[in-house]
């Protein structure tokens, strides 16, 4: 059974110093392309749905696609909710088959953030669903969450330590200088902060804002304790460009399945490249075996 919570899977990645790629699908084909990429590379995978994507397709369709695509594969695949802010939506994800959820109450003061996170932990834990939570505020645009540069602020290591002592998180998101969307100028990644937080906390760290970070930067973050790397914007660009470029190169071709195939292959190539870059290739079956889910 390949439908897994990310909690045990990410602990293994943290121990072995690689990261699991977490991609935000935008439709069925993008989900299928990421699963094919993961299976061909024997890599664990996290597919994370944004709130906007859930509102567009509905919970039921997304979870059915997940089950249909992933139930019988021999790599661990997590269906995760990215940046959950709406408690009703989060509860429905837990009830309907998401294997992990993110509660993002990072715009609230620490105490309130912890109170809301407690509520989600109380729903998720008995259901075997892993939880991601965030402190500090990551800047940029992630779907309909917009955090202006002046509102973004780094995580405080004392608060990170207190937060992670309070909750048995699957993964911890801390604002460490990355941002959602393409970077304007050089990203100002705070490596010392990543190091300090990881020295003082147990759960692996999620690296948000993976689009536009170069390979060396990501490798350094992974070496310091990041075990989940999020990629969304990059996929959106490949999704559109894959379609448009085919049509530009073949202006007279109005065969939809050919355009969709070109788009699919472009997405799959991106997924393979990122999975390989983050070190996940060749780990999938071994992880499933270690967590007792390889049958
Ligand atoms: P990018 O859009 O910069 O890839 O960030 C994705 C992300 O962190 C999703 O939570």
Tab-separated table of C-alpha atoms and ligand atoms in Angstrom:
chain	number	residue	atom	x	y	z
A	1	UNK	CA	0.000	0.000	0.000
A	2	UNK	CA	1.605	3.221	-1.174
A	3	UNK	CA	-0.788	5.761	0.361
A	4	UNK	CA	1.320	7.039	3.238
A	5	UNK	CA	1.364	9.793	5.803
A	6	UNK	CA	4.520	11.829	5.292
A	7	UNK	CA	5.513	11.562	8.940
A	8	UNK	CA	7.498	8.299	8.935
A	9	UNK	CA	8.676	8.884	5.369
A	10	UNK	CA	10.119	12.321	6.098
A	11	UNK	CA	11.880	11.058	9.235
A	12	UNK	CA	13.746	8.572	7.043
A	13	UNK	CA	14.642	11.295	4.531
A	14	UNK	CA	15.854	13.516	7.389
A	15	UNK	CA	18.022	10.687	8.743
A	16	UNK	CA	19.469	9.920	5.302
A	17	UNK	CA	19.918	13.568	4.330
A	18	UNK	CA	17.831	13.814	1.210
A	19	UNK	CA	14.565	15.633	0.555
A	20	UNK	CA	11.231	14.477	-0.779
A	21	UNK	CA	9.853	16.569	-3.609
A	22	UNK	CA	6.446	18.082	-2.859
A	23	UNK	CA	4.653	19.268	-6.008
A	24	UNK	CA	1.322	21.084	-6.265
A	25	UNK	CA	-0.780	19.351	-8.968
A	26	UNK	CA	-3.109	21.499	-11.023
A	27	UNK	CA	-5.130	18.741	-12.718
A	28	UNK	CA	-5.340	14.968	-13.177
A	29	UNK	CA	-2.566	14.855	-15.789
A	30	UNK	CA	-0.103	16.735	-13.596
A	31	UNK	CA	-0.861	14.262	-10.782
A	32	UNK	CA	-0.327	11.347	-13.133
A	33	UNK	CA	2.915	12.827	-14.465
A	34	UNK	CA	4.358	13.233	-10.970
A	35	UNK	CA	3.390	9.684	-9.993
A	36	UNK	CA	4.946	8.268	-13.194
A	37	UNK	CA	8.119	10.267	-12.551
A	38	UNK	CA	8.325	9.003	-8.953
A	39	UNK	CA	7.673	5.384	-9.962
A	40	UNK	CA	10.226	5.454	-12.801
A	41	UNK	CA	12.832	6.887	-10.419
A	42	UNK	CA	11.778	4.713	-7.441
A	43	UNK	CA	11.302	7.825	-5.299
A	44	UNK	CA	8.959	8.842	-2.471
A	45	UNK	CA	6.572	11.637	-3.482
A	46	UNK	CA	4.365	14.245	-1.837
A	47	UNK	CA	1.520	15.637	-3.927
A	48	UNK	CA	0.148	18.676	-2.210
A	49	UNK	CA	-3.115	20.293	-3.134
A	50	UNK	CA	-3.619	23.992	-2.550
A	51	UNK	CA	-6.905	25.240	-1.099
A	52	UNK	CA	-7.612	26.860	-4.454
A	53	UNK	CA	-7.243	23.540	-6.286
A	54	UNK	CA	-9.583	21.862	-3.798
A	55	UNK	CA	-12.161	24.595	-4.307
A	56	UNK	CA	-11.865	24.151	-8.089
A	57	UNK	CA	-12.209	20.347	-8.306
A	58	UNK	CA	-13.762	19.423	-4.941
A	59	UNK	CA	-12.269	17.106	-2.316
A	60	UNK	CA	-13.895	13.985	-3.759
A	61	UNK	CA	-12.368	14.176	-7.248
A	62	UNK	CA	-8.851	14.847	-5.955
A	63	UNK	CA	-8.859	12.025	-3.449
A	64	UNK	CA	-10.243	9.600	-6.059
A	65	UNK	CA	-7.463	10.530	-8.483
A	66	UNK	CA	-4.938	9.985	-5.693
A	67	UNK	CA	-6.314	6.560	-4.828
A	68	UNK	CA	-6.598	5.471	-8.429
A	69	UNK	CA	-3.074	6.585	-9.331
A	70	UNK	CA	-1.232	5.593	-6.176
A	71	UNK	CA	-2.879	2.659	-4.426
A	72	UNK	CA	-0.871	0.020	-6.282
A	73	UNK	CA	2.472	1.700	-6.907
A	74	UNK	CA	5.588	0.580	-5.041
A	75	UNK	CA	6.758	3.992	-3.818
A	76	UNK	CA	5.277	5.958	-0.909
A	77	UNK	CA	2.971	8.771	-2.029
A	78	UNK	CA	1.407	11.298	0.339
A	79	UNK	CA	-1.654	13.391	-0.435
A	80	UNK	CA	-1.027	16.587	1.488
A	81	UNK	CA	-2.970	19.815	1.945
A	82	UNK	CA	-0.652	22.792	1.367
A	83	UNK	CA	-1.185	25.978	3.437
A	84	UNK	CA	-4.515	25.032	4.992
A	85	UNK	CA	-6.138	28.053	6.578
A	86	UNK	CA	-9.797	27.058	6.561
A	87	UNK	CA	-10.516	24.646	9.426
A	88	UNK	CA	-13.598	23.174	7.728
A	89	UNK	CA	-11.549	22.385	4.627
A	90	UNK	CA	-8.797	20.827	6.755
A	91	UNK	CA	-11.302	18.648	8.666
A	92	UNK	CA	-12.816	17.474	5.395
A	93	UNK	CA	-9.351	16.553	4.047
A	94	UNK	CA	-8.695	14.493	7.183
A	95	UNK	CA	-12.088	12.778	6.940
A	96	UNK	CA	-11.931	12.064	3.204
A	97	UNK	CA	-8.475	10.542	2.817
A	98	UNK	CA	-5.685	13.139	2.707
A	99	UNK	CA	-2.768	11.469	4.460
A	100	UNK	CA	-1.334	14.734	5.746
A	101	UNK	CA	-2.405	18.349	6.154
A	102	UNK	CA	-0.751	21.703	6.720
A	103	UNK	CA	-2.254	24.159	9.142
A	104	UNK	CA	-0.927	27.596	8.289
A	105	UNK	CA	-1.829	30.004	11.081
A	106	UNK	CA	1.493	31.797	10.686
A	107	UNK	CA	-0.228	35.156	10.273
A	108	UNK	CA	-1.485	34.884	13.879
A	109	UNK	CA	0.454	35.638	17.072
A	110	UNK	CA	2.289	32.553	18.401
A	111	UNK	CA	-0.257	31.684	21.092
A	112	UNK	CA	-3.173	31.797	18.658
A	113	UNK	CA	-1.153	29.870	16.069
A	114	UNK	CA	-0.556	27.168	18.699
A	115	UNK	CA	-4.211	27.051	19.708
A	116	UNK	CA	-5.325	26.503	16.104
A	117	UNK	CA	-2.540	23.975	15.485
A	118	UNK	CA	-3.681	22.074	18.615
A	119	UNK	CA	-7.178	21.761	17.134
A	120	UNK	CA	-5.812	20.311	13.882
A	121	UNK	CA	-3.485	17.929	15.767
A	122	UNK	CA	-6.467	16.672	17.755
A	123	UNK	CA	-8.329	15.819	14.544
A	124	UNK	CA	-5.351	14.513	12.565
A	125	UNK	CA	-3.453	12.375	15.049
A	126	UNK	CA	-6.188	9.794	15.831
A	127	UNK	CA	-6.791	9.482	12.071
A	128	UNK	CA	-3.100	8.747	11.418
A	129	UNK	CA	-2.801	11.934	9.370
A	130	UNK	CA	0.524	13.823	9.576
A	131	UNK	CA	0.639	17.569	10.231
A	132	UNK	CA	2.780	20.438	8.961
A	133	UNK	CA	2.627	23.816	10.724
A	134	UNK	CA	4.402	27.111	10.133
A	135	UNK	CA	5.939	29.899	12.154
A	136	UNK	CA	7.361	33.169	10.918
A	137	UNK	CA	5.693	34.327	7.723
A	138	UNK	CA	6.938	33.259	4.288
A	139	UNK	CA	6.688	36.085	1.767
A	140	UNK	CA	5.389	36.053	-1.800
A	141	UNK	CA	2.295	34.734	-3.532
A	142	UNK	CA	1.085	31.165	-3.009
A	143	UNK	CA	-2.247	30.800	-4.847
A	144	UNK	CA	-4.580	33.209	-3.057
A	145	UNK	CA	-2.312	33.739	-0.035
A	146	UNK	CA	-0.366	36.941	-0.556
A	147	UNK	CA	2.251	37.984	1.996
A	148	UNK	CA	3.747	41.393	1.176
A	149	UNK	CA	7.487	41.877	1.635
A	150	UNK	CA	6.933	44.161	4.621
A	151	UNK	CA	4.743	41.543	6.365
A	152	UNK	CA	7.057	38.587	5.774
A	153	UNK	CA	9.231	37.865	8.794
A	154	UNK	CA	11.722	35.210	9.747
A	155	UNK	CA	11.008	32.517	12.310
A	156	UNK	CA	12.325	33.099	15.819
A	157	UNK	CA	14.404	30.081	16.998
A	158	UNK	CA	13.088	30.280	20.592
A	159	UNK	CA	9.534	30.208	19.274
A	160	UNK	CA	10.420	27.379	16.891
A	161	UNK	CA	11.758	25.323	19.781
A	162	UNK	CA	8.684	25.970	21.951
A	163	UNK	CA	6.356	25.198	19.038
A	164	UNK	CA	8.027	21.897	18.168
A	165	UNK	CA	8.130	20.814	21.836
A	166	UNK	CA	4.387	21.317	22.020
A	167	UNK	CA	3.434	19.302	18.916
A	168	UNK	CA	4.524	16.010	17.405
A	169	UNK	CA	4.680	17.424	13.882
A	170	UNK	CA	5.381	15.467	10.724
A	171	UNK	CA	7.277	18.433	9.311
A	172	UNK	CA	7.928	21.981	10.406
A	173	UNK	CA	7.752	25.019	8.106
A	174	UNK	CA	9.763	28.002	9.293
A	175	UNK	CA	10.279	31.251	7.434
A	176	UNK	CA	14.014	31.189	6.737
A	177	UNK	CA	14.305	33.716	3.907
A	178	UNK	CA	12.765	31.879	0.955
A	179	UNK	CA	9.617	33.166	-0.763
A	180	UNK	CA	6.795	31.780	-2.891
A	181	UNK	CA	6.921	32.567	-6.627
A	182	UNK	CA	9.929	33.526	-8.755
A	183	UNK	CA	12.565	35.557	-6.928
A	184	UNK	CA	13.207	39.170	-7.817
A	185	UNK	CA	16.942	39.325	-7.295
A	186	UNK	CA	19.028	36.945	-5.202
A	187	UNK	CA	17.132	34.892	-2.605
A	188	UNK	CA	18.370	35.733	0.881
A	189	UNK	CA	18.341	32.256	2.436
A	190	UNK	CA	19.357	32.339	6.102
A	191	UNK	CA	21.459	29.200	6.388
A	192	UNK	CA	22.487	29.940	9.990
A	193	UNK	CA	18.841	30.172	10.972
A	194	UNK	CA	18.023	26.855	9.278
A	195	UNK	CA	20.939	25.293	11.163
A	196	UNK	CA	19.975	26.736	14.537
A	197	UNK	CA	16.314	25.778	14.243
A	198	UNK	CA	17.162	22.244	13.155
A	199	UNK	CA	19.601	21.849	16.028
A	200	UNK	CA	16.905	22.873	18.482
A	201	UNK	CA	13.927	20.982	17.034
A	202	UNK	CA	13.138	17.359	16.195
A	203	UNK	CA	10.888	17.292	13.104
A	204	UNK	CA	12.356	17.675	9.634
A	205	UNK	CA	11.988	21.111	8.068
A	206	UNK	CA	9.940	21.937	4.955
A	207	UNK	CA	11.613	24.253	2.470
A	208	UNK	CA	8.914	26.452	0.960
A	209	UNK	CA	9.478	28.572	-2.121
A	210	UNK	CA	11.577	26.003	-3.977
A	211	UNK	CA	11.039	27.578	-7.423
A	212	UNK	CA	14.080	29.598	-8.464
A	213	UNK	CA	16.476	28.259	-5.820
A	214	UNK	CA	19.608	26.887	-7.445
A	215	UNK	CA	20.801	23.326	-6.904
A	216	UNK	CA	23.653	24.293	-4.566
A	217	UNK	CA	21.347	26.336	-2.320
A	218	UNK	CA	18.860	23.491	-2.079
A	219	UNK	CA	21.640	20.962	-1.377
A	220	UNK	CA	22.887	23.174	1.463
A	221	UNK	CA	19.371	23.450	2.934
A	222	UNK	CA	18.960	19.661	2.755
A	223	UNK	CA	22.312	19.125	4.472
A	224	UNK	CA	21.097	21.421	7.267
A	225	UNK	CA	17.855	19.496	7.858
A	226	UNK	CA	15.284	20.292	5.165
A	227	UNK	CA	13.613	17.026	4.109
A	228	UNK	CA	10.681	18.350	2.047
A	229	UNK	CA	11.145	20.798	-0.818
A	230	UNK	CA	8.045	22.494	-2.242
A	231	UNK	CA	7.723	23.308	-5.932
A	232	UNK	CA	4.618	24.993	-7.302
A	233	UNK	CA	5.315	28.033	-9.502
A	234	UNK	CA	7.798	26.118	-11.638
A	235	UNK	CA	5.125	23.554	-12.509
A	236	UNK	CA	2.580	26.241	-13.388
A	237	UNK	CA	5.033	27.679	-15.918
A	238	UNK	CA	5.861	24.307	-17.439
A	239	UNK	CA	2.134	23.445	-17.575
A	240	UNK	CA	1.344	26.554	-19.639
A	241	UNK	CA	4.566	26.635	-21.679
A	242	UNK	CA	4.354	22.908	-22.473
A	243	UNK	CA	0.969	23.498	-24.090
A	244	UNK	CA	1.728	26.807	-25.790
A	245	UNK	CA	5.125	25.766	-27.146
A	246	UNK	CA	3.684	22.683	-28.816
A	247	UNK	CA	1.118	24.802	-30.572
A	248	UNK	CA	3.700	27.412	-31.586
A	249	UNK	CA	5.904	24.675	-33.075
A	250	UNK	CA	2.924	22.949	-34.760
A	251	UNK	CA	0.511	25.779	-35.610
A	252	UNK	CA	-1.681	23.690	-37.917
A	253	UNK	CA	-2.086	20.795	-35.489
A	254	UNK	CA	-5.430	20.837	-33.728
A	255	UNK	CA	-5.202	17.343	-32.283
A	256	UNK	CA	-5.764	17.916	-28.541
A	257	UNK	CA	-4.201	14.667	-27.392
A	258	UNK	CA	-0.906	15.557	-29.062
A	259	UNK	CA	-0.812	18.916	-27.273
A	260	UNK	CA	-1.704	17.264	-23.978
A	261	UNK	CA	0.991	14.640	-24.493
A	262	UNK	CA	3.621	17.327	-25.069
A	263	UNK	CA	2.458	19.154	-21.945
A	264	UNK	CA	2.491	15.887	-19.954
A	265	UNK	CA	6.036	15.006	-21.036
A	266	UNK	CA	7.291	18.497	-20.163
A	267	UNK	CA	5.801	18.226	-16.659
A	268	UNK	CA	7.180	14.734	-16.151
A	269	UNK	CA	10.638	15.897	-17.138
A	270	UNK	CA	10.475	18.722	-14.575
A	271	UNK	CA	9.369	16.299	-11.839
A	272	UNK	CA	12.154	13.853	-12.667
A	273	UNK	CA	14.729	16.612	-12.637
A	274	UNK	CA	13.631	17.934	-9.228
A	275	UNK	CA	13.246	14.499	-7.602
A	276	UNK	CA	16.767	13.614	-8.746
A	277	UNK	CA	18.173	16.979	-7.641
A	278	UNK	CA	16.710	16.564	-4.119
A	279	UNK	CA	18.217	13.073	-3.754
A	280	UNK	CA	14.997	11.021	-3.641
A	281	UNK	CA	15.731	8.717	-6.601
A	282	UNK	CA	16.270	5.073	-5.688
A	283	UNK	CA	14.757	5.412	-2.190
A	284	UNK	CA	11.070	4.626	-2.707
A	285	UNK	CA	10.815	0.858	-2.241
A	286	UNK	CA	13.294	0.827	0.636
A	287	UNK	CA	11.220	3.450	2.476
A	288	UNK	CA	7.989	1.504	1.922
A	289	UNK	CA	9.707	-1.591	3.231
A	290	UNK	CA	11.067	0.194	6.313
A	291	UNK	CA	7.626	1.531	7.234
A	292	UNK	CA	6.084	-1.902	6.657
A	293	UNK	CA	3.951	-0.962	3.655
A	294	UNK	CA	5.660	-2.934	0.878
A	295	UNK	CA	3.417	-5.871	0.046
B	1	LIG	P1	6.987	28.052	-5.178
B	1	LIG	O1	5.694	28.487	-5.772
B	1	LIG	O2	7.966	29.172	-5.028
B	1	LIG	O3	7.552	26.881	-5.880
B	1	LIG	O4	6.682	27.589	-3.669
B	1	LIG	C1	5.872	26.491	-3.464
B	1	LIG	C2	5.516	26.336	-2.030
B	1	LIG	O5	6.285	26.594	-1.152
B	1	LIG	C3	4.169	25.790	-1.749
B	1	LIG	O6	3.851	25.857	-0.388
